[in-house]
Amino acid sequence: ILGWSDKLGSLLKQLAIANKSLGGGVVVVLAERDKEEMEMEIAKLEFDFMGTSVICRSGSPLILADLKKVSVSKARAIIVLASDENADQSDARALRVVLSLTGVKEGLRGHVVVEMSDLDNEPLVKLVGGERVETVVAHDVIGRLMIQCALQPGLAQIWEDILGFENAEFYIKRWPQLDGLCFKNVLISFANAIPCGVKVAADGGKIIINPDDKYVLKEGDEILVIAEDDDTYAPGPITKVCKGVFPKMHDPPKYPEKILFCGWRRDIDDMINVLEAFLAPGSELWMFNEVPERERGRKLTDGGLDILGLVNIKIVHREGTA
């Protein structure tokens, strides 16, 4: 893990739970902080790491000698955390860290996951890092999750269950014995897992969620499933399914809604675009915050929102403290 942020505690806990079935693993943290100070912060978590050891090293991820000090070339995976600066400064630093990683002479064995702060800066990091780098724009993802949870009560609990390692979670694995099967047969090959996608080897590892039933698995393709653990599922013989008549499903009609936004976020324009796609025509978005009303239009337009192009929602402004 390169860098330090308030997300580190939950990150270490999840890694420990994930490594439990292996009897623990090794997590190395490299940050520009005092080693003893980092160790004290981690000790304050009062969490049983279940065999996983956490090693702290003081240094900069921008310096090749410091990256060598933590054997970055031998890591199974590398996580680059966003810093506490403003979004563009944080992403510029992440870009420099990725550049440093591409300069490691020994090469990297693992893939790199970079936490970004602004969606607009994502293509730049992917361009520099190539196929080995994956980006996660936490701020943007949380904004979209909040909207989905607001429109579908109870969804937050499902996200928590699937995205954490406590219950069932996602796994991607290759099963050579399934090569040549149609996806509709893959769906009924696992007794203890739910297949929900394919990582296509021929398309540079692109993941297709819920592929067509007729999709035939090719050599190198991997299956994305939801399962209890990585060692609790395996394909078995294809179950015999009796044909029946599938009931006709009708989408329930959409009605106009009123949504209240309390507060202001940097990417509020992106959240409004997501709402515009979800809500029925005639819906209202009430924006209640301390940003002066005369400034809001300019901020939203600067962020890339076409206010006059909104078809489904009408924005209603109110000033005040939530």
mmCIF file of C-alpha atoms in Angstrom:
data_model
loop_
_atom_site.group_PDB
_atom_site.id
_atom_site.type_symbol
_atom_site.label_atom_id
_atom_site.label_comp_id
_atom_site.label_asym_id
_atom_site.label_seq_id
_atom_site.Cartn_x
_atom_site.Cartn_y
_atom_site.Cartn_z
ATOM 1 C CA ILE A 1 0.000 0.000 0.000
ATOM 2 C CA LEU A 2 1.535 3.310 -1.113
ATOM 3 C CA GLY A 3 0.377 6.370 0.837
ATOM 4 C CA TRP A 4 -1.678 6.982 3.951
ATOM 5 C CA SER A 5 -5.301 8.062 4.385
ATOM 6 C CA ASP A 6 -8.279 7.643 6.703
ATOM 7 C CA LYS A 7 -9.369 4.667 4.540
ATOM 8 C CA LEU A 8 -6.289 2.639 5.553
ATOM 9 C CA GLY A 9 -7.880 1.138 8.688
ATOM 10 C CA SER A 10 -10.868 -0.396 6.880
ATOM 11 C CA LEU A 11 -8.583 -1.432 4.000
ATOM 12 C CA LEU A 12 -6.297 -3.401 6.348
ATOM 13 C CA LYS A 13 -9.274 -5.040 8.075
ATOM 14 C CA GLN A 14 -10.760 -6.202 4.758
ATOM 15 C CA LEU A 15 -7.383 -7.536 3.571
ATOM 16 C CA ALA A 16 -7.007 -9.472 6.839
ATOM 17 C CA ILE A 17 -10.476 -11.035 6.455
ATOM 18 C CA ALA A 18 -9.711 -11.863 2.803
ATOM 19 C CA ASN A 19 -6.410 -13.557 3.780
ATOM 20 C CA LYS A 20 -7.967 -15.540 6.639
ATOM 21 C CA SER A 21 -8.536 -18.674 4.528
ATOM 22 C CA LEU A 22 -4.825 -18.619 3.520
ATOM 23 C CA GLY A 23 -3.706 -18.405 7.145
ATOM 24 C CA GLY A 24 -2.798 -14.727 6.769
ATOM 25 C CA GLY A 25 -0.639 -12.662 4.436
ATOM 26 C CA VAL A 26 1.814 -9.770 4.478
ATOM 27 C CA VAL A 27 0.754 -6.144 3.931
ATOM 28 C CA VAL A 28 3.476 -3.491 3.616
ATOM 29 C CA VAL A 29 2.597 0.204 4.008
ATOM 30 C CA LEU A 30 4.983 2.818 2.547
ATOM 31 C CA ALA A 31 4.147 6.419 3.461
ATOM 32 C CA GLU A 32 5.860 9.723 4.183
ATOM 33 C CA ARG A 33 5.243 9.429 7.914
ATOM 34 C CA ASP A 34 7.262 8.311 10.925
ATOM 35 C CA LYS A 35 7.403 4.484 11.183
ATOM 36 C CA GLU A 36 6.581 4.399 14.925
ATOM 37 C CA GLU A 37 3.698 6.828 14.418
ATOM 38 C CA MET A 38 2.189 4.583 11.689
ATOM 39 C CA GLU A 39 2.556 1.467 13.862
ATOM 40 C CA MET A 40 0.809 3.230 16.766
ATOM 41 C CA GLU A 41 -2.088 4.312 14.503
ATOM 42 C CA ILE A 42 -2.546 0.710 13.300
ATOM 43 C CA ALA A 43 -2.334 -0.650 16.863
ATOM 44 C CA LYS A 44 -5.175 1.738 17.834
ATOM 45 C CA LEU A 45 -7.494 -0.187 15.475
ATOM 46 C CA GLU A 46 -7.601 -2.979 18.142
ATOM 47 C CA PHE A 47 -8.396 -5.509 15.421
ATOM 48 C CA ASP A 48 -7.384 -9.171 15.242
ATOM 49 C CA PHE A 49 -5.545 -9.417 11.914
ATOM 50 C CA MET A 50 -6.017 -13.238 11.891
ATOM 51 C CA GLY A 51 -2.426 -14.104 10.903
ATOM 52 C CA THR A 52 -1.843 -11.179 8.532
ATOM 53 C CA SER A 53 1.236 -9.129 9.431
ATOM 54 C CA VAL A 54 1.339 -5.398 8.691
ATOM 55 C CA ILE A 55 4.797 -3.878 8.104
ATOM 56 C CA CYS A 56 5.293 -0.099 8.009
ATOM 57 C CA ARG A 57 8.131 1.660 6.195
ATOM 58 C CA SER A 58 8.862 5.370 6.063
ATOM 59 C CA GLY A 59 9.610 6.738 2.595
ATOM 60 C CA SER A 60 8.216 8.254 -0.591
ATOM 61 C CA PRO A 61 6.462 6.238 -3.330
ATOM 62 C CA LEU A 62 7.963 8.762 -5.789
ATOM 63 C CA ILE A 63 11.543 7.623 -5.032
ATOM 64 C CA LEU A 64 12.700 4.403 -6.725
ATOM 65 C CA ALA A 65 15.110 3.553 -3.864
ATOM 66 C CA ASP A 66 12.187 3.666 -1.383
ATOM 67 C CA LEU A 67 10.032 1.497 -3.661
ATOM 68 C CA LYS A 68 12.917 -1.005 -3.782
ATOM 69 C CA LYS A 69 13.056 -0.933 0.034
ATOM 70 C CA VAL A 70 9.533 -2.435 0.160
ATOM 71 C CA SER A 71 10.196 -4.967 -2.703
ATOM 72 C CA VAL A 72 7.478 -3.402 -4.845
ATOM 73 C CA SER A 73 8.385 -5.713 -7.761
ATOM 74 C CA LYS A 74 7.437 -8.817 -5.713
ATOM 75 C CA ALA A 75 4.054 -7.591 -4.436
ATOM 76 C CA ARG A 76 0.973 -9.575 -5.485
ATOM 77 C CA ALA A 77 -0.916 -6.265 -5.796
ATOM 78 C CA ILE A 78 -0.122 -2.587 -5.253
ATOM 79 C CA ILE A 79 -2.659 -0.071 -3.917
ATOM 80 C CA VAL A 80 -2.029 3.659 -4.411
ATOM 81 C CA LEU A 81 -4.099 5.710 -1.940
ATOM 82 C CA ALA A 82 -5.363 9.219 -2.689
ATOM 83 C CA SER A 83 -3.838 11.972 -0.540
ATOM 84 C CA ASP A 84 -5.770 14.544 1.520
ATOM 85 C CA GLU A 85 -4.993 17.460 -0.861
ATOM 86 C CA ASN A 86 -7.566 18.850 -3.291
ATOM 87 C CA ALA A 87 -8.736 16.497 -6.054
ATOM 88 C CA ASP A 88 -6.416 17.674 -8.845
ATOM 89 C CA GLN A 89 -3.314 17.764 -6.602
ATOM 90 C CA SER A 90 -4.108 14.293 -5.271
ATOM 91 C CA ASP A 91 -4.588 12.888 -8.792
ATOM 92 C CA ALA A 92 -1.391 14.583 -10.021
ATOM 93 C CA ARG A 93 0.472 12.841 -7.200
ATOM 94 C CA ALA A 94 -1.162 9.497 -8.074
ATOM 95 C CA LEU A 95 -0.027 9.994 -11.682
ATOM 96 C CA ARG A 96 3.566 10.596 -10.514
ATOM 97 C CA VAL A 97 3.445 7.446 -8.335
ATOM 98 C CA VAL A 98 2.266 5.390 -11.353
ATOM 99 C CA LEU A 99 5.143 6.880 -13.400
ATOM 100 C CA SER A 100 7.575 5.804 -10.644
ATOM 101 C CA LEU A 101 6.127 2.280 -10.673
ATOM 102 C CA THR A 102 6.540 2.007 -14.456
ATOM 103 C CA GLY A 103 10.213 2.922 -13.924
ATOM 104 C CA VAL A 104 10.965 -0.049 -11.619
ATOM 105 C CA LYS A 105 13.766 -1.925 -13.458
ATOM 106 C CA GLU A 106 12.806 -5.379 -12.167
ATOM 107 C CA GLY A 107 9.249 -4.921 -13.429
ATOM 108 C CA LEU A 108 6.037 -5.506 -11.441
ATOM 109 C CA ARG A 109 4.597 -8.937 -10.702
ATOM 110 C CA GLY A 110 1.230 -7.679 -9.432
ATOM 111 C CA HIS A 111 -1.402 -5.325 -10.773
ATOM 112 C CA VAL A 112 -1.817 -1.748 -9.540
ATOM 113 C CA VAL A 113 -5.047 -0.291 -8.129
ATOM 114 C CA VAL A 114 -5.047 3.520 -7.983
ATOM 115 C CA GLU A 115 -7.555 5.545 -5.961
ATOM 116 C CA MET A 116 -8.499 8.640 -7.967
ATOM 117 C CA SER A 117 -10.356 11.719 -6.724
ATOM 118 C CA ASP A 118 -11.793 13.103 -9.967
ATOM 119 C CA LEU A 119 -13.369 11.121 -12.817
ATOM 120 C CA ASP A 120 -11.948 13.549 -15.405
ATOM 121 C CA ASN A 121 -8.342 12.612 -14.490
ATOM 122 C CA GLU A 122 -8.889 8.848 -14.831
ATOM 123 C CA PRO A 123 -7.948 8.479 -18.565
ATOM 124 C CA LEU A 124 -4.544 10.106 -17.948
ATOM 125 C CA VAL A 125 -3.521 7.560 -15.298
ATOM 126 C CA LYS A 126 -4.748 4.679 -17.492
ATOM 127 C CA LEU A 127 -2.744 6.063 -20.420
ATOM 128 C CA VAL A 128 0.463 6.188 -18.345
ATOM 129 C CA GLY A 129 -0.061 2.913 -16.465
ATOM 130 C CA GLY A 130 -1.337 0.762 -19.322
ATOM 131 C CA GLU A 131 -3.163 -2.536 -18.841
ATOM 132 C CA ARG A 132 -1.568 -3.250 -15.462
ATOM 133 C CA VAL A 133 -3.316 -0.305 -13.776
ATOM 134 C CA GLU A 134 -6.910 -0.271 -12.534
ATOM 135 C CA THR A 135 -8.482 2.940 -11.245
ATOM 136 C CA VAL A 136 -11.167 3.457 -8.616
ATOM 137 C CA VAL A 137 -12.787 6.898 -8.434
ATOM 138 C CA ALA A 138 -14.097 6.527 -4.865
ATOM 139 C CA HIS A 139 -15.793 9.937 -4.691
ATOM 140 C CA ASP A 140 -17.739 9.341 -7.923
ATOM 141 C CA VAL A 141 -18.671 5.738 -7.054
ATOM 142 C CA ILE A 142 -20.010 6.787 -3.634
ATOM 143 C CA GLY A 143 -22.073 9.558 -5.270
ATOM 144 C CA ARG A 144 -23.723 7.060 -7.637
ATOM 145 C CA LEU A 145 -24.251 4.500 -4.850
ATOM 146 C CA MET A 146 -25.952 7.161 -2.694
ATOM 147 C CA ILE A 147 -28.410 7.950 -5.498
ATOM 148 C CA GLN A 148 -29.201 4.271 -6.100
ATOM 149 C CA CYS A 149 -29.679 3.720 -2.339
ATOM 150 C CA ALA A 150 -32.005 6.752 -2.170
ATOM 151 C CA LEU A 151 -34.159 5.403 -5.011
ATOM 152 C CA GLN A 152 -34.088 1.769 -3.775
ATOM 153 C CA PRO A 153 -34.437 1.554 0.040
ATOM 154 C CA GLY A 154 -32.462 -1.381 1.471
ATOM 155 C CA LEU A 155 -29.843 -1.366 -1.291
ATOM 156 C CA ALA A 156 -27.128 -0.033 1.054
ATOM 157 C CA GLN A 157 -27.241 -3.280 3.062
ATOM 158 C CA ILE A 158 -26.763 -5.311 -0.137
ATOM 159 C CA TRP A 159 -23.748 -3.225 -1.230
ATOM 160 C CA GLU A 160 -22.197 -3.677 2.216
ATOM 161 C CA ASP A 161 -22.691 -7.458 2.109
ATOM 162 C CA ILE A 162 -21.326 -7.936 -1.421
ATOM 163 C CA LEU A 163 -18.451 -5.424 -1.346
ATOM 164 C CA GLY A 164 -17.083 -6.520 2.056
ATOM 165 C CA PHE A 165 -15.361 -9.841 2.811
ATOM 166 C CA GLU A 166 -17.621 -10.730 5.768
ATOM 167 C CA ASN A 167 -20.298 -12.650 3.796
ATOM 168 C CA ALA A 168 -20.395 -13.580 0.100
ATOM 169 C CA GLU A 169 -18.300 -11.541 -2.338
ATOM 170 C CA PHE A 170 -17.113 -11.445 -5.955
ATOM 171 C CA TYR A 171 -14.423 -13.810 -7.265
ATOM 172 C CA ILE A 172 -12.893 -14.187 -10.728
ATOM 173 C CA LYS A 173 -11.393 -17.570 -11.568
ATOM 174 C CA ARG A 174 -10.475 -19.686 -14.570
ATOM 175 C CA TRP A 175 -12.096 -23.136 -14.899
ATOM 176 C CA PRO A 176 -10.578 -24.955 -17.953
ATOM 177 C CA GLN A 177 -13.221 -27.719 -17.728
ATOM 178 C CA LEU A 178 -15.906 -25.174 -18.688
ATOM 179 C CA ASP A 179 -14.246 -24.157 -22.000
ATOM 180 C CA GLY A 180 -16.649 -24.649 -24.908
ATOM 181 C CA LEU A 181 -19.793 -24.398 -22.747
ATOM 182 C CA CYS A 182 -22.567 -21.873 -23.419
ATOM 183 C CA PHE A 183 -23.068 -19.347 -20.630
ATOM 184 C CA LYS A 184 -26.597 -20.699 -20.000
ATOM 185 C CA ASN A 185 -24.941 -24.007 -18.973
ATOM 186 C CA VAL A 186 -22.265 -22.227 -16.911
ATOM 187 C CA LEU A 187 -25.120 -20.653 -14.907
ATOM 188 C CA ILE A 188 -26.226 -24.101 -13.668
ATOM 189 C CA SER A 189 -22.734 -25.604 -13.218
ATOM 190 C CA PHE A 190 -22.080 -24.236 -9.717
ATOM 191 C CA ALA A 191 -23.987 -25.497 -6.685
ATOM 192 C CA ASN A 192 -22.455 -22.957 -4.272
ATOM 193 C CA ALA A 193 -21.871 -19.873 -6.417
ATOM 194 C CA ILE A 194 -23.793 -17.519 -8.687
ATOM 195 C CA PRO A 195 -22.072 -16.823 -12.032
ATOM 196 C CA CYS A 196 -22.746 -13.252 -13.135
ATOM 197 C CA GLY A 197 -20.122 -12.427 -15.740
ATOM 198 C CA VAL A 198 -17.142 -13.421 -17.883
ATOM 199 C CA LYS A 199 -13.641 -11.937 -18.065
ATOM 200 C CA VAL A 200 -12.916 -12.261 -21.786
ATOM 201 C CA ALA A 201 -9.294 -13.239 -22.505
ATOM 202 C CA ALA A 202 -9.537 -12.329 -26.213
ATOM 203 C CA ASP A 203 -10.685 -8.771 -25.377
ATOM 204 C CA GLY A 204 -7.781 -7.815 -23.093
ATOM 205 C CA GLY A 205 -9.541 -9.031 -19.946
ATOM 206 C CA LYS A 206 -12.724 -6.990 -20.454
ATOM 207 C CA ILE A 207 -15.508 -8.082 -18.086
ATOM 208 C CA ILE A 208 -18.975 -8.681 -19.528
ATOM 209 C CA ILE A 209 -21.695 -8.642 -16.862
ATOM 210 C CA ASN A 210 -24.608 -11.009 -17.551
ATOM 211 C CA PRO A 211 -23.459 -12.119 -21.045
ATOM 212 C CA ASP A 212 -25.837 -13.568 -23.600
ATOM 213 C CA ASP A 213 -26.945 -17.178 -22.906
ATOM 214 C CA LYS A 214 -25.389 -18.237 -26.239
ATOM 215 C CA TYR A 215 -21.908 -16.861 -25.364
ATOM 216 C CA VAL A 216 -19.430 -19.772 -25.640
ATOM 217 C CA LEU A 217 -16.510 -19.808 -23.184
ATOM 218 C CA LYS A 218 -13.153 -19.754 -24.949
ATOM 219 C CA GLU A 219 -9.695 -20.750 -23.710
ATOM 220 C CA GLY A 220 -8.425 -18.254 -21.138
ATOM 221 C CA ASP A 221 -11.888 -16.898 -20.223
ATOM 222 C CA GLU A 222 -12.541 -16.521 -16.495
ATOM 223 C CA ILE A 223 -15.878 -16.668 -14.639
ATOM 224 C CA LEU A 224 -17.064 -13.884 -12.315
ATOM 225 C CA VAL A 225 -19.169 -15.284 -9.451
ATOM 226 C CA ILE A 226 -20.639 -14.332 -6.088
ATOM 227 C CA ALA A 227 -19.584 -16.955 -3.512
ATOM 228 C CA GLU A 228 -18.937 -17.414 0.213
ATOM 229 C CA ASP A 229 -15.152 -17.776 -0.244
ATOM 230 C CA ASP A 230 -12.634 -18.511 -2.996
ATOM 231 C CA ASP A 231 -12.348 -22.147 -1.856
ATOM 232 C CA THR A 232 -16.051 -22.914 -1.213
ATOM 233 C CA TYR A 233 -17.163 -23.403 -4.830
ATOM 234 C CA ALA A 234 -16.257 -25.444 -7.905
ATOM 235 C CA PRO A 235 -18.118 -26.466 -11.070
ATOM 236 C CA GLY A 236 -19.949 -29.788 -11.012
ATOM 237 C CA PRO A 237 -22.006 -31.756 -13.537
ATOM 238 C CA ILE A 238 -24.649 -29.679 -15.349
ATOM 239 C CA THR A 239 -27.967 -29.905 -13.549
ATOM 240 C CA LYS A 240 -30.960 -31.114 -15.581
ATOM 241 C CA VAL A 241 -33.487 -28.288 -15.860
ATOM 242 C CA CYS A 242 -37.121 -28.952 -16.770
ATOM 243 C CA LYS A 243 -38.512 -26.420 -19.222
ATOM 244 C CA GLY A 244 -41.443 -24.269 -18.179
ATOM 245 C CA VAL A 245 -43.292 -21.218 -19.438
ATOM 246 C CA PHE A 246 -41.576 -18.029 -18.306
ATOM 247 C CA PRO A 247 -44.100 -15.482 -16.977
ATOM 248 C CA LYS A 248 -44.359 -12.181 -18.830
ATOM 249 C CA MET A 249 -42.664 -9.468 -16.800
ATOM 250 C CA HIS A 250 -43.921 -5.900 -17.078
ATOM 251 C CA ASP A 251 -41.837 -2.992 -15.828
ATOM 252 C CA PRO A 252 -43.879 -1.002 -13.288
ATOM 253 C CA PRO A 253 -44.736 2.513 -14.535
ATOM 254 C CA LYS A 254 -42.489 5.363 -13.366
ATOM 255 C CA TYR A 255 -44.056 8.295 -11.544
ATOM 256 C CA PRO A 256 -42.562 11.764 -10.927
ATOM 257 C CA GLU A 257 -40.661 12.028 -7.631
ATOM 258 C CA LYS A 258 -39.269 14.776 -5.436
ATOM 259 C CA ILE A 259 -35.672 14.341 -4.256
ATOM 260 C CA LEU A 260 -34.009 16.609 -1.666
ATOM 261 C CA PHE A 261 -30.225 17.167 -1.789
ATOM 262 C CA CYS A 262 -28.855 18.486 1.537
ATOM 263 C CA GLY A 263 -25.368 19.961 1.147
ATOM 264 C CA TRP A 264 -23.003 20.383 -1.805
ATOM 265 C CA ARG A 265 -20.383 18.079 -3.329
ATOM 266 C CA ARG A 266 -17.623 18.722 -5.822
ATOM 267 C CA ASP A 267 -19.185 16.295 -8.333
ATOM 268 C CA ILE A 268 -22.827 17.254 -7.756
ATOM 269 C CA ASP A 269 -23.200 17.852 -11.537
ATOM 270 C CA ASP A 270 -22.391 14.165 -12.213
ATOM 271 C CA MET A 271 -24.949 13.094 -9.561
ATOM 272 C CA ILE A 272 -27.639 15.254 -11.245
ATOM 273 C CA ASN A 273 -26.885 13.564 -14.591
ATOM 274 C CA VAL A 274 -27.347 10.136 -12.947
ATOM 275 C CA LEU A 275 -30.686 11.272 -11.461
ATOM 276 C CA GLU A 276 -31.794 12.635 -14.846
ATOM 277 C CA ALA A 277 -31.335 9.138 -16.301
ATOM 278 C CA PHE A 278 -33.235 7.414 -13.455
ATOM 279 C CA LEU A 279 -36.237 9.649 -12.723
ATOM 280 C CA ALA A 280 -39.536 9.992 -14.572
ATOM 281 C CA PRO A 281 -40.438 13.244 -16.407
ATOM 282 C CA GLY A 282 -41.926 15.887 -14.112
ATOM 283 C CA SER A 283 -39.625 15.048 -11.176
ATOM 284 C CA GLU A 284 -38.145 17.782 -8.979
ATOM 285 C CA LEU A 285 -34.690 18.027 -7.403
ATOM 286 C CA TRP A 286 -34.642 20.369 -4.403
ATOM 287 C CA MET A 287 -31.143 21.632 -3.637
ATOM 288 C CA PHE A 288 -30.805 22.869 -0.063
ATOM 289 C CA ASN A 289 -27.355 24.179 0.941
ATOM 290 C CA GLU A 290 -25.304 27.229 1.892
ATOM 291 C CA VAL A 291 -23.895 27.939 -1.592
ATOM 292 C CA PRO A 292 -25.419 31.264 -2.765
ATOM 293 C CA GLU A 293 -28.112 30.617 -5.368
ATOM 294 C CA ARG A 294 -26.557 32.980 -7.934
ATOM 295 C CA GLU A 295 -23.306 30.929 -7.877
ATOM 296 C CA ARG A 296 -24.894 27.501 -8.282
ATOM 297 C CA GLY A 297 -25.698 27.731 -11.996
ATOM 298 C CA ARG A 298 -22.112 28.732 -12.810
ATOM 299 C CA LYS A 299 -20.657 25.917 -10.630
ATOM 300 C CA LEU A 300 -22.920 23.304 -12.212
ATOM 301 C CA THR A 301 -22.197 24.523 -15.754
ATOM 302 C CA ASP A 302 -18.425 24.600 -15.063
ATOM 303 C CA GLY A 303 -18.707 20.992 -13.892
ATOM 304 C CA GLY A 304 -20.186 20.012 -17.268
ATOM 305 C CA LEU A 305 -23.946 19.989 -16.556
ATOM 306 C CA ASP A 306 -26.276 21.190 -19.320
ATOM 307 C CA ILE A 307 -29.026 22.679 -17.099
ATOM 308 C CA LEU A 308 -31.269 23.624 -20.048
ATOM 309 C CA GLY A 309 -30.884 20.094 -21.452
ATOM 310 C CA LEU A 310 -32.492 18.434 -18.396
ATOM 311 C CA VAL A 311 -35.703 16.745 -19.595
ATOM 312 C CA ASN A 312 -36.893 14.694 -16.614
ATOM 313 C CA ILE A 313 -36.031 16.902 -13.642
ATOM 314 C CA LYS A 314 -36.604 20.502 -12.657
ATOM 315 C CA ILE A 315 -34.111 21.985 -10.185
ATOM 316 C CA VAL A 316 -35.554 23.978 -7.261
ATOM 317 C CA HIS A 317 -33.067 26.069 -5.240
ATOM 318 C CA ARG A 318 -33.282 26.846 -1.512
ATOM 319 C CA GLU A 319 -30.564 28.455 0.606
ATOM 320 C CA GLY A 320 -29.942 27.423 4.212
ATOM 321 C CA THR A 321 -28.149 25.156 6.666
ATOM 322 C CA ALA A 322 -29.290 21.540 6.886
#
